Short mmCIF file of C-alpha atoms in Angstrom, two decimals:
data_model
loop_
_atom_site.label_atom_id
_atom_site.label_comp_id
_atom_site.label_asym_id
_atom_site.label_seq_id
_atom_site.Cartn_x
_atom_site.Cartn_y
_atom_site.Cartn_z
CA MET X 1 -12.62 13.69 48.81
CA GLU X 2 -14.72 16.79 49.23
CA GLY X 3 -17.71 14.99 47.73
CA THR X 4 -17.20 12.10 50.12
CA GLN X 5 -17.08 14.44 53.11
CA GLN X 6 -20.22 16.21 51.92
CA PHE X 7 -22.00 12.89 51.50
CA ASP X 8 -20.92 11.74 54.96
CA GLU X 9 -22.02 15.02 56.51
CA PHE X 10 -25.37 14.89 54.72
CA VAL X 11 -25.99 11.32 55.85
CA ARG X 12 -25.07 12.00 59.46
CA LEU X 13 -27.16 15.16 59.65
CA ALA X 14 -30.17 13.78 57.78
CA LEU X 15 -30.39 10.55 59.76
CA GLY X 16 -29.30 12.25 62.98
CA ARG X 17 -32.36 14.46 62.66
CA TYR X 18 -34.37 11.30 63.38
CA GLY X 19 -32.03 10.01 66.05
CA ILE X 20 -30.49 7.35 63.81
CA ALA X 21 -26.79 6.79 64.42
CA VAL X 22 -24.44 6.05 61.54
CA ASP X 23 -21.08 4.33 61.94
CA ASP X 24 -18.16 3.89 59.56
CA VAL X 25 -19.43 0.51 58.32
CA ASP X 26 -22.79 2.06 57.48
CA LEU X 27 -21.06 4.88 55.63
CA ALA X 28 -18.83 2.53 53.65
CA ILE X 29 -21.82 0.49 52.50
CA MET X 30 -23.81 3.63 51.70
CA HIS X 31 -20.90 4.92 49.61
CA ALA X 32 -20.93 1.66 47.65
CA ALA X 33 -24.71 1.80 47.21
CA GLU X 34 -24.54 5.42 46.13
CA GLY X 35 -21.86 4.52 43.60
CA VAL X 36 -24.14 1.90 42.05
CA TYR X 37 -27.61 3.40 42.37
CA GLY X 38 -26.76 7.12 42.43
CA PRO X 39 -26.02 7.58 38.71
CA PRO X 40 -29.23 5.96 37.41
CA ARG X 41 -31.22 7.83 40.08
CA ASP X 42 -29.65 11.11 39.03
CA ALA X 43 -30.41 10.26 35.40
CA MET X 44 -34.05 9.76 36.29
CA LEU X 45 -34.10 13.01 38.24
CA ALA X 46 -32.61 14.81 35.24
CA ALA X 47 -34.95 13.20 32.70
CA ASP X 48 -37.70 15.27 31.14
CA LEU X 49 -40.84 13.40 32.19
CA SER X 50 -43.13 16.37 31.65
CA ALA X 51 -44.85 14.58 28.77
CA VAL X 52 -45.72 11.59 30.96
CA PRO X 53 -49.03 12.12 32.75
CA PRO X 54 -49.24 10.64 36.24
CA GLU X 55 -51.57 7.71 36.76
CA GLN X 56 -54.29 8.69 39.20
CA GLY X 57 -55.73 6.03 41.46
CA LEU X 58 -53.09 3.46 40.60
CA ASP X 59 -54.41 -0.10 40.70
CA PRO X 60 -51.64 -2.55 39.76
CA SER X 61 -54.15 -5.41 39.57
CA GLY X 62 -55.34 -4.15 36.19
CA PRO X 63 -54.28 -2.15 33.17
CA PRO X 64 -53.88 1.60 33.49
CA GLY X 65 -57.00 3.67 33.25
CA ALA X 66 -57.47 6.45 30.79
CA THR X 67 -55.85 9.73 31.69
CA ALA X 68 -58.42 11.81 33.50
CA ALA X 69 -59.72 14.92 31.83
CA GLY X 70 -57.84 17.96 32.97
CA GLU X 71 -54.74 16.03 34.00
CA SER X 72 -51.73 17.99 33.03
CA ALA X 73 -48.71 16.43 31.48
CA MET C 1 -34.31 -44.78 38.73
CA SER C 2 -35.11 -43.39 42.18
CA ASP C 3 -38.21 -44.59 43.95
CA HIS C 4 -38.17 -41.70 46.41
CA PRO C 5 -41.58 -40.00 46.39
CA GLN C 6 -40.01 -36.54 46.27
CA ASP C 7 -38.62 -37.41 42.84
CA LEU C 8 -42.23 -37.46 41.68
CA SER C 9 -43.77 -34.26 40.38
CA LEU C 10 -46.28 -32.36 42.49
CA ARG C 11 -49.16 -33.59 40.33
CA GLU C 12 -47.88 -37.18 40.45
CA GLN C 13 -47.77 -37.00 44.24
CA ALA C 14 -51.31 -35.62 44.37
CA ARG C 15 -52.62 -38.24 41.96
CA ALA C 16 -50.82 -41.11 43.68
CA ILE C 17 -52.26 -40.13 47.07
CA ALA C 18 -55.75 -39.71 45.61
CA ASP C 19 -55.51 -43.13 43.93
CA GLY C 20 -54.24 -44.82 47.08
CA GLU C 21 -50.89 -45.64 45.52
CA LEU C 22 -48.91 -43.41 47.88
CA ASP C 23 -49.41 -43.09 51.61
CA ALA C 24 -49.42 -39.39 52.55
CA THR C 25 -47.84 -40.10 55.94
CA GLU C 26 -44.98 -41.95 54.29
CA LEU C 27 -44.57 -39.07 51.83
CA LEU C 28 -44.37 -36.58 54.69
CA GLU C 29 -41.81 -38.68 56.55
CA ALA C 30 -39.75 -39.17 53.39
CA THR C 31 -39.87 -35.43 52.74
CA LEU C 32 -38.61 -34.56 56.21
CA ALA C 33 -35.88 -37.18 55.88
CA ARG C 34 -34.76 -35.84 52.52
CA ILE C 35 -34.61 -32.30 53.89
CA GLY C 36 -32.38 -33.61 56.64
CA GLU C 37 -30.17 -35.49 54.21
CA ARG C 38 -29.78 -32.94 51.44
CA ASP C 39 -30.30 -29.43 52.72
CA GLY C 40 -27.07 -28.96 54.66
CA PRO C 41 -25.00 -27.25 51.95
CA LEU C 42 -28.04 -25.53 50.41
CA ARG C 43 -29.54 -23.84 53.48
CA SER C 44 -32.84 -23.65 51.58
CA ILE C 45 -34.98 -24.57 54.57
CA ALA C 46 -35.30 -22.14 57.46
CA GLU C 47 -37.33 -24.53 59.58
CA SER C 48 -39.24 -27.78 59.02
CA PHE C 49 -42.27 -28.96 60.94
CA GLY C 50 -42.74 -32.59 61.87
CA SER C 51 -45.57 -32.41 64.36
CA GLU C 52 -47.39 -29.40 62.88
CA ALA C 53 -47.29 -30.93 59.40
CA ALA C 54 -48.55 -34.24 60.75
CA LYS C 55 -51.43 -32.39 62.39
CA MET C 56 -52.24 -30.59 59.13
CA LEU C 57 -52.17 -33.91 57.33
CA ALA C 58 -54.49 -35.53 59.85
CA GLU C 59 -56.99 -32.71 59.36
CA ALA C 60 -56.43 -32.19 55.61
CA PRO C 61 -59.65 -31.86 53.61
CA GLU C 62 -60.11 -33.36 50.19
CA GLY C 63 -58.69 -31.02 47.59
CA PRO C 64 -56.30 -30.77 44.65
CA LEU C 65 -53.26 -31.07 46.91
CA HIS C 66 -54.66 -33.45 49.51
CA GLY C 67 -51.77 -34.75 51.61
CA VAL C 68 -49.05 -33.16 49.48
CA PRO C 69 -46.18 -31.40 51.32
CA VAL C 70 -45.29 -27.88 50.23
CA ALA C 71 -42.90 -25.27 51.59
CA VAL C 72 -43.61 -21.59 52.14
CA LYS C 73 -41.31 -18.58 52.06
CA ASP C 74 -40.52 -16.96 55.41
CA MET C 75 -42.98 -14.11 54.76
CA PHE C 76 -46.28 -15.69 55.79
CA ALA C 77 -47.83 -16.20 59.19
CA LEU C 78 -48.54 -19.80 60.13
CA PRO C 79 -50.67 -20.71 63.14
CA TRP C 80 -47.58 -22.00 64.92
CA ARG C 81 -44.95 -19.57 63.64
CA ALA C 82 -44.46 -15.85 62.97
CA PRO C 83 -42.74 -14.96 59.70
CA ARG C 84 -39.22 -13.62 60.12
CA ASP C 85 -38.49 -12.19 56.66
CA GLY C 86 -35.13 -13.94 56.56
CA SER C 87 -34.07 -12.11 59.70
CA VAL C 88 -34.24 -12.66 63.44
CA LYS C 89 -37.73 -11.17 63.50
CA ASN C 90 -40.01 -9.44 61.04
CA PRO C 91 -40.06 -5.68 61.68
CA TYR C 92 -43.76 -5.26 60.95
CA GLY C 93 -45.16 -6.80 64.12
CA ILE C 94 -46.79 -9.78 62.40
CA GLY C 95 -47.14 -12.71 64.79
CA PRO C 96 -48.26 -16.32 64.40
CA GLY C 97 -51.67 -16.84 62.85
CA GLU C 98 -53.55 -17.95 59.78
CA SER C 99 -52.29 -15.92 56.84
CA GLY C 100 -54.46 -15.80 53.76
CA LEU C 101 -51.95 -17.99 51.96
CA TYR C 102 -52.01 -20.56 54.77
CA ARG C 103 -55.80 -20.78 54.57
CA ARG C 104 -55.73 -21.29 50.81
CA LEU C 105 -53.11 -24.04 51.08
CA ARG C 106 -54.87 -25.73 53.99
CA ASP C 107 -58.20 -25.65 52.17
CA SER C 108 -56.59 -27.30 49.14
CA GLY C 109 -55.48 -30.19 51.34
CA ALA C 110 -51.78 -29.26 51.22
CA VAL C 111 -49.44 -29.80 54.16
CA VAL C 112 -46.99 -27.03 55.05
CA VAL C 113 -43.85 -29.00 55.80
CA ALA C 114 -41.28 -26.19 55.96
CA VAL C 115 -40.52 -22.50 55.78
CA THR C 116 -37.89 -21.55 53.23
CA ASN C 117 -34.87 -19.29 53.48
CA MET C 118 -34.92 -15.85 51.89
CA HIS C 119 -32.78 -12.75 51.43
CA GLU C 120 -33.03 -10.70 54.62
CA PHE C 121 -36.17 -8.49 54.48
CA GLY C 122 -36.34 -9.28 50.76
CA ILE C 123 -33.74 -6.61 50.08
CA GLY C 124 -31.71 -8.48 47.49
CA SER C 125 -31.85 -10.70 44.43
CA THR C 126 -29.11 -13.16 45.43
CA GLY C 127 -30.21 -14.83 48.68
CA HIS C 128 -26.70 -14.73 50.10
CA VAL C 129 -27.67 -12.47 53.03
CA SER C 130 -29.94 -14.14 55.57
CA ALA C 131 -30.15 -14.90 59.26
CA TYR C 132 -30.33 -18.57 58.22
CA GLY C 133 -27.11 -18.37 56.23
CA PRO C 134 -26.45 -17.90 52.52
CA CYS C 135 -28.77 -19.97 50.35
CA ALA C 136 -27.16 -21.91 47.50
CA THR C 137 -28.40 -23.14 44.15
CA PRO C 138 -28.48 -26.95 43.91
CA TRP C 139 -26.51 -26.65 40.68
CA ASP C 140 -23.41 -25.41 42.50
CA VAL C 141 -23.47 -24.98 46.26
CA THR C 142 -20.84 -22.23 46.06
CA ARG C 143 -23.24 -20.07 44.04
CA CYS C 144 -26.32 -18.04 44.93
CA ALA C 145 -29.83 -19.49 44.89
CA GLY C 146 -31.18 -16.05 44.04
CA GLY C 147 -33.46 -13.83 46.00
CA SER C 148 -35.39 -13.08 47.67
CA SER C 149 -37.29 -16.41 47.29
CA GLY C 150 -34.04 -18.38 47.02
CA GLY C 151 -34.94 -21.06 49.54
CA SER C 152 -38.16 -21.94 47.74
CA ALA C 153 -36.40 -22.30 44.39
CA SER C 154 -33.44 -24.20 45.80
CA ALA C 155 -35.64 -26.63 47.75
CA VAL C 156 -37.69 -27.44 44.65
CA GLY C 157 -34.61 -27.73 42.44
CA ALA C 158 -32.99 -30.13 44.92
CA ARG C 159 -36.16 -32.26 45.08
CA LEU C 160 -36.72 -31.57 48.78
CA VAL C 161 -40.30 -30.61 47.94
CA ALA C 162 -42.09 -30.59 44.61
CA GLY C 163 -43.75 -27.24 45.19
CA ALA C 164 -43.00 -24.12 47.19
CA VAL C 165 -44.48 -20.66 47.51
CA GLY C 166 -42.40 -17.55 46.94
CA THR C 167 -43.12 -13.86 46.65
CA ASP C 168 -41.97 -11.36 44.09
CA GLY C 169 -41.76 -7.63 44.78
CA GLY C 170 -39.01 -6.82 42.30
CA GLY C 171 -38.28 -10.09 40.51
CA SER C 172 -37.92 -12.20 43.66
CA ILE C 173 -39.56 -15.33 42.26
CA ARG C 174 -38.07 -15.06 38.78
CA TYR C 175 -34.39 -14.57 39.70
CA PRO C 176 -34.17 -17.65 41.94
CA ALA C 177 -36.24 -19.68 39.49
CA SER C 178 -33.66 -18.78 36.86
CA TYR C 179 -30.65 -19.47 39.10
CA CYS C 180 -32.05 -22.82 40.32
CA GLY C 181 -33.50 -24.12 37.05
CA VAL C 182 -37.15 -24.25 38.14
CA THR C 183 -40.39 -22.69 36.92
CA GLY C 184 -41.49 -19.65 38.91
CA LEU C 185 -44.67 -17.64 38.44
CA LYS C 186 -45.49 -14.27 40.00
CA LEU C 187 -49.23 -13.90 39.98
CA THR C 188 -51.02 -10.71 38.96
CA TYR C 189 -50.86 -8.16 41.76
CA GLY C 190 -53.79 -8.43 44.12
CA LEU C 191 -54.93 -11.97 43.36
CA MET C 192 -53.84 -13.33 46.73
CA PRO C 193 -55.09 -12.24 50.16
CA ARG C 194 -52.67 -9.86 51.86
CA ASP C 195 -53.28 -10.72 55.50
CA GLY C 196 -50.40 -12.35 57.32
CA TYR C 197 -47.99 -11.50 54.47
CA THR C 198 -45.11 -9.40 55.74
CA HIS C 199 -45.13 -7.17 52.66
CA GLY C 200 -48.88 -6.99 52.37
CA PHE C 201 -48.63 -3.19 52.45
CA ALA C 202 -46.75 -3.06 49.14
CA SER C 203 -48.04 -2.21 45.69
CA MET C 204 -45.30 -4.26 44.03
CA GLY C 205 -45.22 -7.72 45.63
CA GLU C 206 -47.33 -10.78 44.97
CA ALA C 207 -46.97 -14.46 45.76
CA GLY C 208 -46.61 -17.32 43.35
CA PRO C 209 -45.56 -20.94 42.92
CA LEU C 210 -42.10 -22.36 42.29
CA CYS C 211 -42.16 -25.89 40.86
CA ARG C 212 -40.14 -28.07 38.55
CA ASP C 213 -42.36 -27.49 35.53
CA ALA C 214 -45.34 -25.52 34.32
CA ALA C 215 -47.95 -28.21 34.97
CA ASP C 216 -46.94 -28.34 38.64
CA ALA C 217 -46.92 -24.54 38.81
CA ARG C 218 -50.43 -24.58 37.36
CA LEU C 219 -51.57 -27.00 40.06
CA LEU C 220 -50.00 -25.07 42.94
CA ALA C 221 -51.17 -21.71 41.58
CA GLY C 222 -54.68 -23.12 41.35
CA ALA C 223 -54.50 -24.20 44.99
CA MET C 224 -53.27 -20.76 46.00
CA LEU C 225 -56.02 -19.01 44.05
CA GLY C 226 -58.73 -21.43 45.10
CA ARG C 227 -59.69 -22.17 41.49
CA PRO C 228 -58.09 -24.32 38.80
CA LEU C 229 -56.18 -22.62 36.03
CA SER C 230 -57.30 -23.83 32.64
CA SER C 231 -54.98 -25.07 29.94
CA LEU C 232 -55.28 -23.78 26.40
CA ARG C 233 -53.32 -24.02 23.19
CA ALA C 234 -50.18 -21.89 23.10
CA SER C 235 -49.31 -22.63 19.51
CA GLY C 236 -50.03 -19.56 17.43
CA MET C 237 -49.37 -17.12 20.24
CA LYS C 238 -47.72 -13.85 19.33
CA ILE C 239 -44.60 -13.27 21.40
CA GLY C 240 -43.34 -9.70 21.71
CA VAL C 241 -39.58 -9.27 21.82
CA PRO C 242 -38.56 -5.80 23.05
CA ASN C 243 -35.00 -5.28 21.86
CA VAL C 244 -34.35 -2.83 24.68
CA MET C 245 -34.62 -5.71 27.19
CA TRP C 246 -32.10 -7.83 25.30
CA GLN C 247 -29.11 -5.53 25.85
CA ASP C 248 -25.98 -6.12 27.92
CA LEU C 249 -26.48 -9.84 28.50
CA ASP C 250 -24.09 -12.66 29.27
CA PRO C 251 -23.54 -14.31 25.85
CA GLU C 252 -24.60 -17.76 27.03
CA VAL C 253 -27.77 -16.41 28.62
CA GLU C 254 -28.66 -14.50 25.49
CA ALA C 255 -27.98 -17.53 23.28
CA GLY C 256 -30.06 -19.81 25.51
CA CYS C 257 -33.02 -17.44 25.58
CA ARG C 258 -32.88 -16.73 21.85
CA ALA C 259 -32.77 -20.48 21.19
CA ALA C 260 -35.90 -20.84 23.31
CA LEU C 261 -37.68 -18.21 21.23
CA GLU C 262 -36.61 -20.00 18.06
CA ALA C 263 -37.97 -23.27 19.46
CA LEU C 264 -41.28 -21.57 20.20
CA ALA C 265 -41.36 -20.10 16.70
CA GLU C 266 -40.79 -23.54 15.23
CA ALA C 267 -43.65 -24.77 17.41
CA GLY C 268 -46.00 -22.30 15.77
CA CYS C 269 -45.59 -19.05 17.69
CA GLU C 270 -45.01 -15.73 15.97
CA LEU C 271 -42.18 -13.52 17.14
CA ARG C 272 -42.68 -9.76 16.84
CA GLU C 273 -40.45 -6.90 17.82
CA VAL C 274 -42.26 -4.51 20.16
CA GLY C 275 -41.23 -1.22 21.69
CA LEU C 276 -41.36 -0.39 25.40
CA GLU C 277 -41.01 3.04 26.95
CA GLY C 278 -39.58 3.97 30.32
CA THR C 279 -37.32 0.96 30.56
CA GLU C 280 -34.17 3.06 31.00
CA HIS C 281 -35.49 4.15 34.40
CA ALA C 282 -37.16 0.86 35.40
CA LEU C 283 -34.34 -0.10 37.75
CA THR C 284 -34.52 3.16 39.69
CA ALA C 285 -38.30 3.26 39.70
CA THR C 286 -38.39 -0.28 41.10
CA VAL C 287 -35.86 0.45 43.82
CA VAL C 288 -37.60 3.70 44.75
CA ARG C 289 -41.03 2.07 45.02
CA LEU C 290 -39.70 -0.82 47.09
CA THR C 291 -37.88 1.63 49.32
CA VAL C 292 -40.69 4.06 49.89
CA GLU C 293 -43.12 1.27 50.75
CA GLY C 294 -40.80 -0.94 52.79
CA ALA C 295 -38.86 1.13 55.26
CA PRO C 296 -41.74 3.28 56.61
CA SER C 297 -43.84 0.17 57.19
CA ALA C 298 -41.39 -1.23 59.72
CA ARG C 299 -42.08 -0.52 63.36
CA PRO C 300 -39.27 1.67 64.76
CA GLU C 301 -39.27 -0.05 68.14
CA ILE C 302 -38.77 -3.46 66.49
CA VAL C 303 -36.06 -2.14 64.19
CA ARG C 304 -34.23 -0.76 67.23
CA GLU C 305 -34.63 -4.10 69.00
CA ILE C 306 -33.25 -6.23 66.20
CA GLU C 307 -30.73 -3.81 64.70
CA PRO C 308 -27.71 -5.31 66.51
CA GLN C 309 -28.54 -8.69 64.98
CA LEU C 310 -29.07 -7.53 61.41
CA SER C 311 -26.43 -8.13 58.79
CA PRO C 312 -24.25 -5.00 58.43
CA LEU C 313 -25.26 -4.76 54.77
CA ILE C 314 -28.99 -4.74 55.42
CA ARG C 315 -28.65 -2.44 58.43
CA ALA C 316 -26.80 0.13 56.32
CA LEU C 317 -29.15 -0.21 53.36
CA MET C 318 -32.16 0.35 55.60
CA LYS C 319 -30.64 3.62 56.74
CA TYR C 320 -29.63 4.56 53.20
CA GLN C 321 -33.20 4.04 52.05
CA LEU C 322 -34.39 6.71 54.47
CA LEU C 323 -32.48 9.32 52.44
CA LEU C 324 -34.79 8.98 49.46
CA SER C 325 -36.05 12.31 48.11
CA ALA C 326 -39.69 13.09 47.45
CA ASP C 327 -38.68 14.21 43.96
CA ALA C 328 -37.43 10.70 43.21
CA VAL C 329 -40.72 9.18 44.41
CA VAL C 330 -42.82 11.45 42.20
CA ARG C 331 -40.64 10.76 39.18
CA ALA C 332 -40.55 7.01 39.83
CA ASP C 333 -44.33 7.01 39.78
CA ARG C 334 -44.29 8.83 36.43
CA VAL C 335 -41.96 6.15 35.10
CA ARG C 336 -44.26 3.49 36.49
CA ALA C 337 -47.22 5.04 34.69
CA GLN C 338 -45.21 5.17 31.49
CA ILE C 339 -44.21 1.51 31.76
CA ARG C 340 -47.76 0.38 32.56
CA ARG C 341 -49.16 2.24 29.54
CA SER C 342 -46.39 0.99 27.31
CA LEU C 343 -46.90 -2.63 28.35
CA ALA C 344 -50.65 -2.31 27.90
CA ALA C 345 -50.03 -0.99 24.38
CA ALA C 346 -47.66 -3.87 23.65
CA PHE C 347 -50.30 -6.35 24.79
CA SER C 348 -52.68 -4.94 22.21
CA GLN C 349 -50.26 -6.32 19.60
CA VAL C 350 -48.94 -9.53 21.19
CA ASP C 351 -50.05 -12.17 23.69
CA VAL C 352 -46.90 -12.17 25.83
CA VAL C 353 -43.56 -10.40 25.92
CA ALA C 354 -40.25 -12.17 26.54
CA TRP C 355 -36.70 -11.48 27.61
CA PRO C 356 -34.17 -13.18 29.91
CA ALA C 357 -35.07 -13.54 33.59
CA THR C 358 -31.56 -12.65 34.66
CA PRO C 359 -28.78 -11.16 32.55
CA ALA C 360 -26.23 -13.71 33.78
CA PRO C 361 -26.19 -17.07 35.52
CA SER C 362 -25.91 -17.42 39.28
CA PRO C 363 -22.90 -15.58 40.75
CA PRO C 364 -20.64 -16.92 43.53
CA ILE C 365 -21.90 -16.52 47.09
CA SER C 366 -18.49 -15.17 48.03
CA ASP C 367 -18.69 -12.39 45.43
CA PRO C 368 -22.21 -11.89 44.05
CA VAL C 369 -21.13 -9.91 41.02
CA VAL C 370 -21.98 -10.67 37.39
CA GLU C 371 -19.84 -10.19 34.30
CA LEU C 372 -21.67 -8.46 31.47
CA PRO C 373 -20.43 -6.88 28.24
CA SER C 374 -20.58 -3.48 29.98
CA GLY C 375 -18.40 -4.71 32.85
CA ARG C 376 -18.74 -6.19 36.34
CA HIS C 377 -21.90 -5.26 38.23
CA PRO C 378 -23.54 -6.25 41.52
CA ALA C 379 -26.09 -8.93 40.63
CA ASP C 380 -28.88 -6.88 42.25
CA PHE C 381 -28.20 -3.93 39.99
CA ALA C 382 -28.14 -6.09 36.87
CA ASN C 383 -31.15 -8.23 37.75
CA VAL C 384 -33.64 -5.53 38.73
CA ARG C 385 -33.19 -3.88 35.32
CA LEU C 386 -34.89 -6.98 33.86
CA GLY C 387 -37.24 -7.97 36.66
CA GLY C 388 -38.72 -4.71 37.88
CA LEU C 389 -41.08 -4.08 34.97
CA GLY C 390 -43.41 -6.91 35.93
CA ASN C 391 -43.81 -5.48 39.43
CA LEU C 392 -44.19 -1.87 38.38
CA ALA C 393 -46.90 -2.95 35.95
CA GLY C 394 -48.54 -5.55 38.22
CA VAL C 395 -48.77 -8.15 35.45
CA PRO C 396 -48.14 -11.90 35.86
CA ALA C 397 -44.57 -12.86 35.08
CA ALA C 398 -42.68 -16.14 34.93
CA SER C 399 -39.22 -17.54 34.58
CA VAL C 400 -39.05 -20.87 32.77
CA PRO C 401 -35.94 -23.07 32.41
CA CYS C 402 -34.59 -22.80 28.87
CA GLY C 403 -30.95 -23.77 28.93
CA LEU C 404 -27.76 -24.61 30.74
CA THR C 405 -24.43 -22.86 30.39
CA ALA C 406 -21.26 -24.75 29.52
CA GLY C 407 -20.59 -24.75 33.26
CA ARG C 408 -24.02 -26.32 33.83
CA LEU C 409 -25.73 -23.35 35.41
CA PRO C 410 -29.43 -22.82 34.56
CA ILE C 411 -30.78 -20.13 32.26
CA GLY C 412 -34.32 -18.76 32.57
CA LEU C 413 -36.55 -17.14 29.96
CA GLN C 414 -38.84 -14.46 31.38
CA LEU C 415 -42.41 -14.20 30.10
CA LEU C 416 -44.95 -11.47 30.92
CA ALA C 417 -48.65 -11.59 30.08
CA PRO C 418 -51.49 -9.10 30.49
CA TRP C 419 -53.13 -8.71 33.88
CA ARG C 420 -54.91 -11.91 35.07
CA GLU C 421 -53.69 -13.96 32.11
CA GLU C 422 -51.55 -16.37 34.11
CA GLU C 423 -52.74 -19.29 31.98
CA ARG C 424 -51.03 -17.82 28.92
CA LEU C 425 -47.66 -17.97 30.63
CA LEU C 426 -48.15 -21.56 31.74
CA ASP C 427 -49.46 -22.61 28.32
CA LEU C 428 -46.42 -21.09 26.64
CA ALA C 429 -44.07 -22.62 29.21
CA GLU C 430 -45.56 -26.05 28.52
CA LEU C 431 -45.16 -25.52 24.79
CA LEU C 432 -41.49 -24.66 25.36
CA GLU C 433 -41.07 -27.80 27.46
CA ARG C 434 -42.46 -29.92 24.63
CA ALA C 435 -40.44 -28.07 22.01
CA THR C 436 -37.23 -28.78 23.93
CA ASP C 437 -38.15 -32.40 24.81
CA ARG C 438 -38.26 -31.36 28.51
CA ARG C 439 -34.45 -31.26 28.53
CA PHE C 440 -34.28 -28.32 30.91
CA VAL C 441 -37.19 -28.93 33.28
CA ASP C 442 -36.15 -32.55 33.77
CA ALA C 443 -32.43 -31.81 34.16
CA ALA C 444 -31.35 -32.78 37.68
CA PRO C 445 -28.76 -30.71 39.56
CA PRO C 446 -25.77 -32.46 41.15
CA VAL C 447 -27.32 -32.71 44.61
CA ALA C 448 -30.34 -34.48 43.10
CA GLN C 449 -28.36 -37.01 41.05
CA PRO C 450 -28.88 -40.62 42.20
CA ALA C 451 -25.23 -40.91 43.30
CA ALA C 452 -25.71 -37.94 45.61
CA ALA C 453 -28.81 -39.35 47.24
#
């Protein structure tokens, strides 16, 4: 219950900052979405990706380029 | 045996017109009539165009699709119609005009006869949320056509048109192709012009053809690209099978896709297990990329204008998307880099990689949830786990019909090839068609059976 209230408060404050109103239907759907997509998102946020270098100058039309010299992991 | 011209393949229509055996005006009229007769329970067509299509036909140049009607997803500007993205209005401010896709089709001689239904704003893999109503698969009109290109797949499956254009930003051609039993091909990112495409800003989405079989998809893809796609031998290809993408599947889907691989092996292909990295976060990385590119591209004043008319689900999800953290974006891009490198490494060992297009057959429109060994999941959640890799990487990807469940719902095998190697996918799809005696590409759904005509 406390988690739900915190989520609701976060949503209202965060979106309210940009003048976006949130009603109970919005919140119910967001709760459902958070229940589905929240755990895998949190798993990604918790994953150690430090060994994965970013891809600079992404161009999805071709294969990845070589990691640039000096890029840190 | 039907003598309706829309029961001909796309290439048969094109050849018959070129040879003078089929009158293009009669084909257009028959197409519009069939849409009127059959589309009611499917809701695959958002709008059809009698006079505009007739004008296109009158002015059609010679070309590979001279006089052939095709349908286009509701994401492309036409001279007479602004795209609506499956909603009341597209939120990006794109009006009527000649989109790059329209020009390519027009220059090939094709006639745009209709715009197809789609999941509202492309935010879904089921097609059951749209301003035009929920789109159904022709195999069971109580079940989803898939999304977001559901209307294109359903219209082709029901023989309303022999070819339609879809787009795929997170599996959106491959899921409906699988659910509707048609061949769908997402082209390599960047091959098509972006102008007049509602999601032209995105680094994930690309257009592609949906047709009944690979030869038709080859023809329509060639028209879209402005160059023919060659046909080579697929026998002897090395097919990579990443075990990680064959987990948590509906048993009938897994059996159908494994049987397809066995048929390809018997036809001379070599199956090899390959590893892929980053797949455990592919779902989240796909959703994050689609979110971060989509929502900020919408014009706030248009969103405010149309918000009261949006579906409650999409309205809430659009707001939810705005809560995305920068940390998630940075990490999603790391995952994307990992997946792109891993796929590139796999393609140094094999010609294509394969796994199911969807983990389960089409779910009910009334409850778009799929049953998997791990439990019940929203279809979107389950599908994007399998479809997102192709978009994160940018590679061409296809879904080809490879089976039917006991309940006669289609099963699709997903194939991915290296960047700009679309021909490989079509060659392999044609080999699979031959190896299975065309049982699955020629199977007609109930609405296309002669008794239903």
